[in-house]
């Protein structure tokens, strides 16, 4: 009999705690949370960022031959009339493409082209932090760290930028 009373007491305590936990939020608060989520989810999944982005394509030659592999970066200059977003692409067999969804906005850009000698593997250096020495840069500085290359992106017209880089 005593055992039944203890069991009943424990069961009632559990039911009361469970009932309290399930009623934690007032029905109006719960409805507010549901409505907030209903409005936020479509915003998070919306397509595009509203910028007038343009598709960018082109080719890169190095000493008259298509650049085997590398990367191209378009960096906004930051002044009036200059592009507001940067973008980049991989160069493969002398060709590159930046799709419109990730493209550039109209304006002026600095262009940086990089390519490392793929025949030389990166070397792990024995320094604090485990540094890695990259393969040497094939492209001369006037096309990357001291670039003289530019691009002018225009709205609703083909933006094709071809570059013929010289070793010296």
PDB file of C-alpha atoms in Angstrom:
ATOM      1  CA  UNK A   1       0.000   0.000   0.000  1.00  0.00           C
ATOM      2  CA  UNK A   2       2.785   2.381   0.951  1.00  0.00           C
ATOM      3  CA  UNK A   3       4.592   1.463  -2.221  1.00  0.00           C
ATOM      4  CA  UNK A   4       1.520   2.367  -4.293  1.00  0.00           C
ATOM      5  CA  UNK A   5       1.306   5.781  -2.605  1.00  0.00           C
ATOM      6  CA  UNK A   6       4.994   6.545  -3.401  1.00  0.00           C
ATOM      7  CA  UNK A   7       4.513   5.463  -7.014  1.00  0.00           C
ATOM      8  CA  UNK A   8       1.380   7.604  -7.338  1.00  0.00           C
ATOM      9  CA  UNK A   9       3.179  10.587  -5.814  1.00  0.00           C
ATOM     10  CA  UNK A  10       6.131  10.244  -8.199  1.00  0.00           C
ATOM     11  CA  UNK A  11       3.779   9.851 -11.160  1.00  0.00           C
ATOM     12  CA  UNK A  12       1.847  13.020 -10.237  1.00  0.00           C
ATOM     13  CA  UNK A  13       5.071  14.996  -9.795  1.00  0.00           C
ATOM     14  CA  UNK A  14       6.307  13.859 -13.236  1.00  0.00           C
ATOM     15  CA  UNK A  15       2.995  14.773 -14.884  1.00  0.00           C
ATOM     16  CA  UNK A  16       3.013  18.221 -13.261  1.00  0.00           C
ATOM     17  CA  UNK A  17       6.602  18.932 -14.389  1.00  0.00           C
ATOM     18  CA  UNK A  18       5.824  17.719 -17.920  1.00  0.00           C
ATOM     19  CA  UNK A  19       2.672  19.833 -18.060  1.00  0.00           C
ATOM     20  CA  UNK A  20       4.652  22.909 -16.904  1.00  0.00           C
ATOM     21  CA  UNK A  21       7.379  22.325 -19.518  1.00  0.00           C
ATOM     22  CA  UNK A  22       4.914  22.013 -22.389  1.00  0.00           C
ATOM     23  CA  UNK A  23       3.141  25.231 -21.410  1.00  0.00           C
ATOM     24  CA  UNK A  24       6.349  27.258 -21.176  1.00  0.00           C
ATOM     25  CA  UNK A  25       5.327  29.718 -23.899  1.00  0.00           C
ATOM     26  CA  UNK A  26       2.031  31.548 -23.967  1.00  0.00           C
ATOM     27  CA  UNK A  27       0.007  30.738 -27.139  1.00  0.00           C
ATOM     28  CA  UNK A  28       0.481  34.332 -28.410  1.00  0.00           C
ATOM     29  CA  UNK A  29       4.251  34.017 -28.050  1.00  0.00           C
ATOM     30  CA  UNK A  30       4.212  30.701 -29.895  1.00  0.00           C
ATOM     31  CA  UNK A  31       2.183  32.252 -32.739  1.00  0.00           C
ATOM     32  CA  UNK A  32       4.617  35.168 -32.890  1.00  0.00           C
ATOM     33  CA  UNK A  33       7.547  32.763 -33.254  1.00  0.00           C
ATOM     34  CA  UNK A  34       5.793  30.857 -36.014  1.00  0.00           C
ATOM     35  CA  UNK A  35       4.966  34.055 -37.940  1.00  0.00           C
ATOM     36  CA  UNK A  36       8.522  35.376 -37.539  1.00  0.00           C
ATOM     37  CA  UNK A  37       9.970  32.177 -38.965  1.00  0.00           C
ATOM     38  CA  UNK A  38       7.431  32.207 -41.796  1.00  0.00           C
ATOM     39  CA  UNK A  39       8.626  35.679 -42.869  1.00  0.00           C
ATOM     40  CA  UNK A  40      12.349  35.080 -42.346  1.00  0.00           C
ATOM     41  CA  UNK A  41      12.695  31.822 -44.236  1.00  0.00           C
ATOM     42  CA  UNK A  42      11.673  33.233 -47.655  1.00  0.00           C
ATOM     43  CA  UNK A  43      14.006  36.217 -47.190  1.00  0.00           C
ATOM     44  CA  UNK A  44      16.960  33.943 -46.459  1.00  0.00           C
ATOM     45  CA  UNK A  45      16.266  31.885 -49.556  1.00  0.00           C
ATOM     46  CA  UNK A  46      15.676  34.762 -51.964  1.00  0.00           C
ATOM     47  CA  UNK A  47      17.575  34.736 -55.211  1.00  0.00           C
ATOM     48  CA  UNK A  48      20.243  37.345 -55.972  1.00  0.00           C
ATOM     49  CA  UNK A  49      21.509  40.318 -54.026  1.00  0.00           C
ATOM     50  CA  UNK A  50      19.886  43.024 -56.124  1.00  0.00           C
ATOM     51  CA  UNK A  51      23.183  44.222 -57.630  1.00  0.00           C
ATOM     52  CA  UNK A  52      23.446  44.674 -61.411  1.00  0.00           C
ATOM     53  CA  UNK A  53      26.036  41.889 -61.770  1.00  0.00           C
ATOM     54  CA  UNK A  54      27.492  41.029 -65.171  1.00  0.00           C
ATOM     55  CA  UNK A  55      28.967  37.821 -66.573  1.00  0.00           C
ATOM     56  CA  UNK A  56      32.722  38.056 -67.219  1.00  0.00           C
ATOM     57  CA  UNK A  57      34.643  35.845 -69.658  1.00  0.00           C
ATOM     58  CA  UNK A  58      37.971  35.910 -71.393  1.00  0.00           C
ATOM     59  CA  UNK A  59      41.302  34.333 -72.110  1.00  0.00           C
ATOM     60  CA  UNK A  60      44.849  34.639 -70.824  1.00  0.00           C
ATOM     61  CA  UNK A  61      47.909  34.039 -72.971  1.00  0.00           C
ATOM     62  CA  UNK A  62      51.420  33.863 -71.531  1.00  0.00           C
ATOM     63  CA  UNK A  63      54.198  34.400 -74.077  1.00  0.00           C
ATOM     64  CA  UNK A  64      51.682  33.720 -76.857  1.00  0.00           C
ATOM     65  CA  UNK A  65      50.373  30.405 -75.423  1.00  0.00           C
ATOM     66  CA  UNK A  66      47.246  29.763 -73.343  1.00  0.00           C
ATOM     67  CA  UNK A  67      48.065  29.878 -69.621  1.00  0.00           C
ATOM     68  CA  UNK A  68      47.694  26.248 -68.470  1.00  0.00           C
ATOM     69  CA  UNK A  69      46.427  27.012 -64.951  1.00  0.00           C
ATOM     70  CA  UNK A  70      46.150  30.035 -62.732  1.00  0.00           C
ATOM     71  CA  UNK A  71      43.723  32.507 -61.251  1.00  0.00           C
ATOM     72  CA  UNK A  72      42.383  35.913 -62.177  1.00  0.00           C
ATOM     73  CA  UNK A  73      41.033  38.453 -59.698  1.00  0.00           C
ATOM     74  CA  UNK A  74      39.089  41.633 -60.392  1.00  0.00           C
ATOM     75  CA  UNK A  75      39.587  44.104 -57.540  1.00  0.00           C
ATOM     76  CA  UNK A  76      37.427  47.228 -57.214  1.00  0.00           C
ATOM     77  CA  UNK A  77      39.413  50.457 -57.025  1.00  0.00           C
ATOM     78  CA  UNK A  78      37.161  52.056 -54.403  1.00  0.00           C
ATOM     79  CA  UNK A  79      36.766  55.429 -56.134  1.00  0.00           C
ATOM     80  CA  UNK A  80      33.720  57.006 -57.820  1.00  0.00           C
ATOM     81  CA  UNK A  81      32.633  55.114 -60.924  1.00  0.00           C
ATOM     82  CA  UNK A  82      34.578  52.057 -59.858  1.00  0.00           C
ATOM     83  CA  UNK A  83      33.089  48.628 -59.269  1.00  0.00           C
ATOM     84  CA  UNK A  84      31.663  47.856 -55.866  1.00  0.00           C
ATOM     85  CA  UNK A  85      32.354  44.115 -55.627  1.00  0.00           C
ATOM     86  CA  UNK A  86      35.347  42.002 -56.500  1.00  0.00           C
ATOM     87  CA  UNK A  87      35.359  38.520 -57.979  1.00  0.00           C
ATOM     88  CA  UNK A  88      37.759  35.919 -59.287  1.00  0.00           C
ATOM     89  CA  UNK A  89      37.973  32.761 -61.320  1.00  0.00           C
ATOM     90  CA  UNK A  90      40.216  29.842 -62.101  1.00  0.00           C
ATOM     91  CA  UNK A  91      42.077  29.966 -65.401  1.00  0.00           C
ATOM     92  CA  UNK A  92      42.127  26.590 -67.139  1.00  0.00           C
ATOM     93  CA  UNK A  93      43.714  26.099 -70.563  1.00  0.00           C
ATOM     94  CA  UNK A  94      43.821  29.868 -71.035  1.00  0.00           C
ATOM     95  CA  UNK A  95      40.075  30.440 -70.411  1.00  0.00           C
ATOM     96  CA  UNK A  96      38.111  31.803 -67.462  1.00  0.00           C
ATOM     97  CA  UNK A  97      34.487  32.637 -66.709  1.00  0.00           C
ATOM     98  CA  UNK A  98      32.592  34.311 -63.873  1.00  0.00           C
ATOM     99  CA  UNK A  99      28.852  33.590 -63.998  1.00  0.00           C
ATOM    100  CA  UNK A 100      26.429  36.484 -63.699  1.00  0.00           C
ATOM    101  CA  UNK A 101      25.229  35.374 -60.228  1.00  0.00           C
ATOM    102  CA  UNK A 102      28.769  35.908 -58.882  1.00  0.00           C
ATOM    103  CA  UNK A 103      29.820  38.506 -61.460  1.00  0.00           C
ATOM    104  CA  UNK A 104      30.992  42.080 -61.274  1.00  0.00           C
ATOM    105  CA  UNK A 105      28.970  45.258 -61.121  1.00  0.00           C
ATOM    106  CA  UNK A 106      29.649  47.956 -63.745  1.00  0.00           C
ATOM    107  CA  UNK A 107      32.770  50.009 -63.083  1.00  0.00           C
ATOM    108  CA  UNK A 108      36.578  49.991 -63.187  1.00  0.00           C
ATOM    109  CA  UNK A 109      38.681  47.163 -61.782  1.00  0.00           C
ATOM    110  CA  UNK A 110      42.326  46.308 -61.228  1.00  0.00           C
ATOM    111  CA  UNK A 111      43.156  42.864 -62.600  1.00  0.00           C
ATOM    112  CA  UNK A 112      45.549  40.436 -60.887  1.00  0.00           C
ATOM    113  CA  UNK A 113      46.711  37.242 -62.590  1.00  0.00           C
ATOM    114  CA  UNK A 114      48.599  34.518 -60.735  1.00  0.00           C
ATOM    115  CA  UNK A 115      50.067  31.179 -61.753  1.00  0.00           C
ATOM    116  CA  UNK A 116      52.536  28.992 -59.900  1.00  0.00           C
ATOM    117  CA  UNK A 117      54.965  26.537 -61.463  1.00  0.00           C
ATOM    118  CA  UNK A 118      53.033  23.265 -61.082  1.00  0.00           C
ATOM    119  CA  UNK A 119      56.164  21.163 -61.673  1.00  0.00           C
ATOM    120  CA  UNK A 120      57.510  22.301 -58.278  1.00  0.00           C
ATOM    121  CA  UNK A 121      55.700  20.992 -55.224  1.00  0.00           C
ATOM    122  CA  UNK A 122      55.134  23.289 -52.204  1.00  0.00           C
ATOM    123  CA  UNK A 123      57.749  22.691 -49.493  1.00  0.00           C
ATOM    124  CA  UNK A 124      56.870  22.353 -45.811  1.00  0.00           C
ATOM    125  CA  UNK A 125      59.280  24.570 -43.885  1.00  0.00           C
ATOM    126  CA  UNK A 126      60.475  23.729 -40.400  1.00  0.00           C
ATOM    127  CA  UNK A 127      59.325  26.977 -38.785  1.00  0.00           C
ATOM    128  CA  UNK A 128      56.921  27.744 -35.944  1.00  0.00           C
ATOM    129  CA  UNK A 129      53.388  27.445 -37.233  1.00  0.00           C
ATOM    130  CA  UNK A 130      54.405  24.974 -39.963  1.00  0.00           C
ATOM    131  CA  UNK A 131      54.854  27.395 -42.839  1.00  0.00           C
ATOM    132  CA  UNK A 132      54.664  26.291 -46.447  1.00  0.00           C
ATOM    133  CA  UNK A 133      56.850  27.741 -49.168  1.00  0.00           C
ATOM    134  CA  UNK A 134      54.814  27.920 -52.367  1.00  0.00           C
ATOM    135  CA  UNK A 135      56.116  27.136 -55.800  1.00  0.00           C
ATOM    136  CA  UNK A 136      57.564  30.192 -57.549  1.00  0.00           C
ATOM    137  CA  UNK A 137      55.209  32.637 -59.291  1.00  0.00           C
ATOM    138  CA  UNK A 138      55.421  32.329 -63.091  1.00  0.00           C
ATOM    139  CA  UNK A 139      53.708  35.605 -63.896  1.00  0.00           C
ATOM    140  CA  UNK A 140      55.792  38.818 -63.648  1.00  0.00           C
ATOM    141  CA  UNK A 141      54.879  41.382 -60.932  1.00  0.00           C
ATOM    142  CA  UNK A 142      53.401  43.922 -63.393  1.00  0.00           C
ATOM    143  CA  UNK A 143      50.470  41.497 -63.786  1.00  0.00           C
ATOM    144  CA  UNK A 144      49.862  40.779 -60.078  1.00  0.00           C
ATOM    145  CA  UNK A 145      51.521  42.492 -57.061  1.00  0.00           C
ATOM    146  CA  UNK A 146      52.286  45.626 -59.134  1.00  0.00           C
ATOM    147  CA  UNK A 147      49.518  45.154 -61.655  1.00  0.00           C
ATOM    148  CA  UNK A 148      49.042  47.523 -64.546  1.00  0.00           C
ATOM    149  CA  UNK A 149      46.055  45.552 -65.877  1.00  0.00           C
ATOM    150  CA  UNK A 150      42.557  47.032 -65.745  1.00  0.00           C
ATOM    151  CA  UNK A 151      39.048  46.153 -66.861  1.00  0.00           C
ATOM    152  CA  UNK A 152      36.005  48.351 -67.448  1.00  0.00           C
ATOM    153  CA  UNK A 153      32.778  46.397 -66.829  1.00  0.00           C
ATOM    154  CA  UNK A 154      29.668  47.739 -68.557  1.00  0.00           C
ATOM    155  CA  UNK A 155      26.009  46.903 -68.024  1.00  0.00           C
ATOM    156  CA  UNK A 156      24.070  44.615 -70.350  1.00  0.00           C
ATOM    157  CA  UNK A 157      26.878  44.151 -72.893  1.00  0.00           C
ATOM    158  CA  UNK A 158      29.358  41.297 -73.312  1.00  0.00           C
ATOM    159  CA  UNK A 159      32.252  41.759 -70.891  1.00  0.00           C
ATOM    160  CA  UNK A 160      35.090  39.813 -72.501  1.00  0.00           C
ATOM    161  CA  UNK A 161      38.591  40.571 -71.255  1.00  0.00           C
ATOM    162  CA  UNK A 162      41.520  38.918 -73.028  1.00  0.00           C
ATOM    163  CA  UNK A 163      45.042  39.378 -71.705  1.00  0.00           C
ATOM    164  CA  UNK A 164      48.311  38.611 -73.523  1.00  0.00           C
ATOM    165  CA  UNK A 165      51.029  38.564 -70.864  1.00  0.00           C
ATOM    166  CA  UNK A 166      54.742  38.723 -71.691  1.00  0.00           C
ATOM    167  CA  UNK A 167      57.459  37.176 -69.531  1.00  0.00           C
ATOM    168  CA  UNK A 168      59.677  40.272 -69.755  1.00  0.00           C
TER     169      UNK A 168
END
